[in-house]
Structure formats: structure tokens, C-alpha cells
Short mmCIF file of C-alpha atoms in Angstrom, two decimals:
data_model
loop_
_atom_site.label_atom_id
_atom_site.label_comp_id
_atom_site.label_asym_id
_atom_site.label_seq_id
_atom_site.Cartn_x
_atom_site.Cartn_y
_atom_site.Cartn_z
CA MET C 1463 -21.34 -6.84 28.76
CA ASN C 1464 -19.30 -3.66 28.39
CA SER C 1465 -15.95 -4.51 29.96
CA LYS C 1466 -12.88 -2.72 28.63
CA ILE C 1467 -9.95 -4.64 27.14
CA GLU C 1468 -6.46 -3.14 27.16
CA LEU C 1469 -3.78 -4.39 24.78
CA THR C 1470 -0.05 -3.68 24.85
CA PRO C 1471 1.89 -3.82 21.55
CA ILE C 1472 4.66 -6.41 21.44
CA GLY C 1473 6.60 -4.57 18.72
CA ILE C 1474 6.52 -2.20 15.77
CA TYR C 1475 6.41 -2.82 12.02
CA HIS C 1476 8.87 -0.86 9.87
CA SER C 1477 8.88 -0.32 6.10
CA SER C 1478 9.05 2.38 3.42
CA THR C 1479 5.23 2.48 3.17
CA ARG C 1480 4.35 5.57 5.19
CA TYR C 1481 1.17 6.90 3.61
CA LYS C 1482 -2.29 5.36 3.36
CA SER C 1483 -2.46 5.95 -0.40
CA GLU C 1484 0.53 3.63 -0.86
CA VAL C 1485 -0.93 0.63 0.94
CA PRO C 1486 -1.71 -2.21 -1.52
CA ARG C 1487 -5.21 -3.69 -1.66
CA GLN C 1488 -3.80 -6.89 -0.17
CA GLY C 1489 -0.36 -7.95 0.98
CA ASN C 1490 0.33 -10.10 -2.08
CA CYS C 1491 0.05 -6.90 -4.19
CA ASP C 1492 2.90 -5.31 -2.23
CA TYR C 1493 5.54 -3.55 -4.33
CA SER C 1494 7.61 -1.96 -1.57
CA GLY C 1495 9.89 -4.92 -0.84
CA CYS C 1496 10.83 -6.25 2.55
CA GLY C 1497 9.65 -4.80 5.84
CA PHE C 1498 10.30 -6.03 9.34
CA VAL C 1499 8.78 -6.34 12.79
CA GLU C 1500 11.04 -5.28 15.67
CA LEU C 1501 9.78 -6.90 18.88
CA ASN C 1502 10.22 -5.20 22.24
CA GLY C 1503 13.10 -6.37 24.37
CA GLY C 1504 12.96 -7.62 27.94
CA ASN C 1505 9.90 -9.83 27.48
CA SER C 1506 11.40 -13.24 26.63
CA PHE C 1507 10.18 -12.79 23.05
CA GLU C 1508 13.37 -14.47 21.84
CA GLN C 1509 12.03 -17.72 23.34
CA ALA C 1510 8.55 -17.02 22.00
CA LEU C 1511 10.02 -16.93 18.47
CA SER C 1512 11.48 -20.41 18.83
CA ASP C 1513 10.32 -22.79 16.06
CA LEU C 1514 8.69 -20.03 13.99
CA GLU C 1515 11.44 -20.28 11.38
CA GLY C 1516 10.37 -22.88 8.86
CA PHE C 1517 6.87 -21.50 8.37
CA ASP C 1518 6.39 -19.83 4.99
CA ARG C 1519 3.81 -17.38 6.28
CA ILE C 1520 2.69 -15.82 9.53
CA TRP C 1521 -0.35 -13.88 10.71
CA LEU C 1522 0.27 -10.38 12.04
CA ILE C 1523 -2.43 -9.01 14.34
CA TYR C 1524 -2.04 -5.26 14.71
CA SER C 1525 -3.64 -1.90 15.43
CA PHE C 1526 -4.73 0.50 12.67
CA HIS C 1527 -2.76 3.29 14.32
CA GLN C 1528 -3.63 5.89 11.66
CA SER C 1529 -7.33 5.03 11.60
CA ASN C 1530 -8.46 8.31 13.12
CA GLU C 1531 -11.92 8.37 11.55
CA SER C 1532 -14.95 7.07 13.40
CA TRP C 1533 -16.39 3.83 12.10
CA ARG C 1534 -19.57 3.58 10.06
CA PRO C 1535 -21.86 0.59 9.56
CA MET C 1536 -21.38 0.75 5.77
CA ALA C 1537 -18.00 0.79 4.01
CA ALA C 1538 -16.85 1.73 0.49
CA PRO C 1539 -14.52 -1.02 -0.80
CA PRO C 1540 -11.91 -0.25 -3.51
CA VAL C 1541 -13.95 -2.17 -6.11
CA PRO C 1542 -17.61 -2.20 -5.03
CA PRO C 1543 -20.29 -4.64 -6.24
CA LYS C 1544 -22.37 -3.75 -9.28
CA ASN C 1545 -24.86 -0.89 -8.89
CA ARG C 1546 -23.91 0.04 -5.34
CA GLU C 1547 -21.07 1.89 -3.67
CA ARG C 1548 -21.10 0.44 -0.17
CA VAL C 1549 -21.29 -2.87 1.70
CA GLY C 1550 -21.75 -3.73 5.36
CA LEU C 1551 -18.64 -2.97 7.41
CA PHE C 1552 -18.31 -6.53 8.71
CA ALA C 1553 -18.37 -7.78 5.10
CA SER C 1554 -15.40 -5.55 4.25
CA ARG C 1555 -11.71 -5.10 5.06
CA SER C 1556 -12.09 -1.40 5.89
CA PRO C 1557 -9.64 -0.15 8.54
CA TYR C 1558 -12.34 2.03 10.14
CA ARG C 1559 -13.85 -0.39 12.62
CA PRO C 1560 -15.40 -0.33 16.12
CA ASN C 1561 -12.07 -1.72 17.35
CA PRO C 1562 -9.23 -0.75 14.95
CA ILE C 1563 -7.64 -4.22 14.75
CA GLY C 1564 -6.09 -5.59 11.56
CA LEU C 1565 -5.08 -9.08 10.45
CA SER C 1566 -2.60 -9.79 7.64
CA CYS C 1567 -0.99 -12.97 6.36
CA VAL C 1568 2.57 -12.07 5.36
CA LYS C 1569 5.50 -13.99 3.94
CA LEU C 1570 8.16 -14.82 6.52
CA VAL C 1571 11.64 -14.10 5.15
CA SER C 1572 13.99 -14.47 8.11
CA LEU C 1573 14.44 -14.17 11.86
CA ASP C 1574 17.35 -12.34 13.47
CA GLY C 1575 17.06 -11.91 17.21
CA LEU C 1576 13.96 -9.81 17.79
CA ARG C 1577 13.72 -8.76 14.14
CA ILE C 1578 11.26 -10.59 11.86
CA SER C 1579 11.75 -9.75 8.18
CA VAL C 1580 8.65 -10.19 6.03
CA GLU C 1581 7.37 -9.57 2.50
CA GLU C 1582 3.93 -9.17 0.91
CA SER C 1583 2.67 -6.89 3.63
CA ASP C 1584 -0.12 -4.29 3.63
CA LEU C 1585 0.92 -2.56 6.86
CA LEU C 1586 2.06 1.03 7.28
CA ASP C 1587 5.40 1.97 8.77
CA GLY C 1588 5.04 2.37 12.53
CA THR C 1589 2.15 -0.08 12.89
CA PRO C 1590 1.92 -1.49 16.46
CA ILE C 1591 1.99 -5.30 16.43
CA LEU C 1592 -0.30 -7.01 18.93
CA ASP C 1593 0.37 -10.69 18.24
CA ILE C 1594 1.98 -13.15 15.81
CA LYS C 1595 0.70 -16.58 14.82
CA PRO C 1596 1.86 -19.13 12.22
CA TYR C 1597 -0.16 -19.58 9.03
CA ILE C 1598 -1.11 -23.26 8.70
CA ALA C 1599 -2.57 -24.07 5.29
CA ASP C 1600 -4.33 -27.21 6.56
CA PHE C 1601 -6.49 -25.11 8.87
CA ASP C 1602 -6.35 -21.55 7.48
CA SER C 1603 -7.09 -22.13 3.80
CA PHE C 1604 -10.56 -22.76 2.35
CA PRO C 1605 -10.11 -22.17 -1.40
CA ASP C 1606 -13.61 -23.36 -2.36
CA SER C 1607 -15.40 -20.93 -0.04
CA SER C 1608 -17.92 -18.45 -1.47
CA LYS C 1609 -16.65 -14.87 -1.74
CA GLY C 1610 -20.04 -13.23 -1.18
CA TRP C 1611 -20.46 -9.80 -2.77
CA LEU C 1612 -16.95 -9.94 -4.27
CA ASP C 1613 -18.35 -12.24 -6.96
CA GLU C 1614 -20.70 -9.38 -7.99
CA ARG C 1615 -17.92 -6.87 -8.71
CA GLU C 1616 -17.28 -5.44 -12.14
CA VAL C 1617 -13.51 -5.76 -12.23
CA GLU C 1618 -11.65 -4.15 -15.11
CA GLN C 1619 -8.20 -5.71 -15.33
CA TYR C 1620 -5.52 -3.77 -17.22
CA SER C 1621 -2.04 -4.72 -18.41
CA ILE C 1622 0.82 -2.34 -17.62
CA GLU C 1623 3.77 -1.44 -19.84
CA THR C 1624 6.42 1.25 -19.47
CA SER C 1625 8.23 3.60 -21.81
CA GLU C 1626 12.02 3.63 -21.87
CA ILE C 1627 12.26 7.14 -20.43
CA PHE C 1628 9.91 6.18 -17.60
CA LEU C 1629 12.19 3.28 -16.63
CA ILE C 1630 15.27 5.51 -16.72
CA LYS C 1631 13.64 8.17 -14.55
CA ASN C 1632 12.18 5.59 -12.17
CA GLN C 1633 15.61 4.05 -11.64
CA PHE C 1634 16.99 7.49 -10.77
CA ILE C 1635 14.19 8.03 -8.24
CA LYS C 1636 14.68 4.56 -6.71
CA GLU C 1637 18.37 5.23 -6.17
CA ALA C 1638 17.72 8.71 -4.75
CA THR C 1639 14.70 7.97 -2.54
CA SER C 1640 14.10 4.18 -2.44
CA LEU C 1641 10.64 4.80 -3.94
CA ASP C 1642 9.42 2.60 -6.78
CA ALA C 1643 6.98 4.47 -9.00
CA GLU C 1644 6.61 1.53 -11.38
CA GLY C 1645 5.59 -0.85 -8.61
CA PHE C 1646 3.19 1.67 -7.10
CA ALA C 1647 1.56 2.43 -10.44
CA SER C 1648 1.24 -1.26 -11.30
CA VAL C 1649 -0.71 -1.89 -8.10
CA GLN C 1650 -2.88 1.23 -8.38
CA LEU C 1651 -3.68 0.98 -12.08
CA SER C 1652 -3.97 -2.74 -12.82
CA VAL C 1653 -7.59 -2.91 -11.57
CA ASN C 1654 -10.27 -0.25 -12.29
CA PRO C 1655 -7.57 2.39 -12.81
CA LEU C 1656 -9.72 5.41 -13.67
CA LEU C 1657 -11.82 5.64 -10.51
CA ALA C 1658 -10.90 9.22 -9.60
CA LYS C 1659 -12.99 9.05 -6.42
CA ARG C 1660 -10.87 6.19 -5.08
CA LYS C 1661 -7.44 6.78 -6.61
CA ARG C 1662 -5.27 9.87 -6.95
CA VAL C 1663 -5.77 10.07 -10.72
CA LYS C 1664 -6.96 12.88 -12.96
CA LYS C 1665 -7.55 13.22 -16.69
CA ASN C 1666 -5.50 15.79 -18.57
CA PRO C 1667 -6.83 18.01 -21.40
CA GLY C 1668 -4.90 16.09 -24.07
CA GLY C 1669 -6.43 12.75 -23.08
CA SER C 1670 -3.59 11.40 -20.95
CA TRP C 1671 -3.92 10.73 -17.22
CA THR C 1672 -1.81 11.51 -14.16
CA LEU C 1673 -1.38 9.42 -11.02
CA SER C 1674 0.03 11.10 -7.91
CA TYR C 1675 2.66 9.20 -5.93
CA ARG C 1676 3.74 11.16 -2.87
CA THR C 1677 5.42 14.25 -4.38
CA TRP C 1678 5.86 12.69 -7.84
CA ARG C 1679 3.48 12.66 -10.81
CA ILE C 1680 3.18 9.64 -13.10
CA ASP C 1681 1.78 10.39 -16.55
CA PHE C 1682 0.13 7.44 -18.29
CA LEU C 1683 -1.84 6.61 -21.42
CA VAL C 1684 -4.89 4.36 -21.54
CA ASP C 1685 -6.04 2.13 -24.40
CA GLU C 1686 -9.61 1.21 -23.47
CA GLN C 1687 -10.00 -1.33 -26.28
CA THR C 1688 -6.98 -3.44 -25.37
CA LYS C 1689 -7.12 -2.63 -21.63
CA LEU C 1690 -3.50 -1.48 -21.76
CA ILE C 1691 -1.90 1.24 -19.66
CA THR C 1692 1.44 2.73 -20.68
CA LEU C 1693 3.45 4.45 -17.96
CA HIS C 1694 4.64 7.23 -20.24
CA ASP C 1695 6.60 9.62 -18.03
CA ILE C 1696 7.28 10.69 -14.46
CA ARG C 1697 7.95 14.20 -13.19
CA SER C 1698 8.26 16.26 -10.03
CA GLY C 1699 5.04 17.35 -8.37
CA TYR C 1700 6.67 20.46 -6.91
CA GLU C 1701 6.31 23.95 -8.35
CA ASP C 1702 9.42 26.10 -8.87
CA HIS C 1703 8.77 28.11 -5.72
CA ASP C 1704 8.50 24.89 -3.69
CA LEU C 1705 12.10 24.06 -4.57
CA GLU C 1706 13.64 27.41 -3.71
CA GLU C 1707 16.39 27.27 -1.10
CA GLY C 1708 14.98 27.55 2.39
CA ALA C 1709 11.54 26.22 1.47
CA VAL C 1710 9.98 23.86 4.00
CA ASP C 1711 10.85 20.24 3.14
CA LEU C 1712 7.98 18.32 4.74
CA TYR C 1713 8.83 15.00 3.05
CA ASP C 1714 12.63 15.44 3.19
CA ASP C 1715 12.91 14.83 -0.56
CA LYS C 1716 13.45 18.20 -2.21
CA ASN C 1717 17.15 17.64 -2.86
CA ALA C 1718 16.18 14.51 -4.81
CA HIS C 1719 13.70 16.57 -6.84
CA ARG C 1720 16.31 19.25 -7.53
CA SER C 1721 18.78 16.62 -8.76
CA PHE C 1722 16.05 15.00 -10.86
CA ILE C 1723 15.14 18.29 -12.55
CA LYS C 1724 18.79 19.17 -13.09
CA ARG C 1725 19.25 15.90 -14.99
CA PHE C 1726 15.95 15.51 -16.81
CA GLY C 1727 14.41 19.00 -16.81
CA SER C 1728 11.08 20.01 -15.30
#
């Protein structure tokens, strides 16, 4: 059977998470705050939302709209099992699939007309929503189920602490851009933080490390014995020539970087 199925999105998901590198491993690791689904008008979706309020969680079925790579039968998970890098695609949550369809259980915050506010999401801004269903713990939860190859992983869990100057700079960036470098770093670095192949991290000559977060650079220190990461500092990722007047501002954030450097230095 090779019949074609056509699906029409019922709405769009909106949030501050715009780049694949910012997506948390799972929704309950989300640091970006509240996002929302805006359903399309003129389809009686107001009636379809009746009685959804009161559920703590909902399932979002959606399209991986930025999944522009062809699928492969083997996938490389963020933390692979011991002694191998890949697992079968259908035993993974990889977004690169024969049909780019995703499924996420998110926390329902509120309903307002056609707007559904949610938290703990792992969707990108602009994600087309295909369907919504309530999460029902009696039927959807099987806590004693085997986790397959996930039980074979070598997971290195790290604690995260921050320096005072990091917190001050992060607050400035949050107010100027709505980005949260502390939340992003906590998600990226709390598990197997030094996997340069899978995370945007690099080791510096002096022994410190740097994590890239959009156009910002987070400098951190690692204590391997205590499994402690200290978010030491944060700085602009732009060079001086990038911030000259008239330079292309692809991410629309160069004024924030200029103000940051004016206050804290380069």
C-alpha cells in the first residue's frame, strides 16, 4: 500500500526557541518559559477546545518543519549506549524520520480563545500543529516499563553553579533580549557536558571551556572529581568589526551586544 496522506496544520506554535541547538532533550528540561499554540480561525476550533481546561497536560502532534535532512535507519542520540554511537531510528526520538511527525506531552497553562499557553515544551517557534489530545495518566503512563537501550547509557550527571558576575551579566541579557543563558547552560551541561561532537562546546588553552549560545559565549569551569560546573562568565560572540555601524544584523541583536560591551567591556 503506497497511498499518500495529506495533513493540514490546525495552528502554529510560538516561543522564543528558534534554533535547533536550543531545543531541550525533553520538554520537562525546558528553560525558555511559556510558549503558546495559536489555532487557525474559522474552523470551529473554539468548540473543539471545550472541556480541555482542567487537564494538567496535553499531547501536541506536530510536523518537524525544520527537519530538512533525509532520514537514516540509524540515529545518534544525545547520550548513546555504551560502546556504540547509534541506535535504530525507531528506537530513538530523532526528528529525521520517514514522516517528520513529532509528539510532545506539554504542560497546559491556560486557554484564551484560540490561544493555548503551555510550558515544558521541546518545540521550535513556528512549528505547525497537526492535532491536540489530552494526556490521561491512567492510560498514558507506564512507569514500570523497560527503557531498552537507555538503561545501557553511561550518563555523567553534573551540578551547576554560577559566579556572581555571570548572574549580573545574564540578567542584563535577559532584560535586553529575553534570552536566558543560565537556563540554556543548565540544560546543555548538566548531562555529559563535554561531548564536543554533540554540543557547541570547546576547550580553551587555559583549561576552561566555552559553550556557544546563539551569538553569546558562556565560559565555564569543570571539576571532574566533584562533577561540578561553574558558569564563570558570559561575553559577546561578535568580533569588533561585526559590531561596526552598518554591519548586517542577522539575529537583530547587535544593539544589545553594543550596550552589553559598553557596560561590561569586551
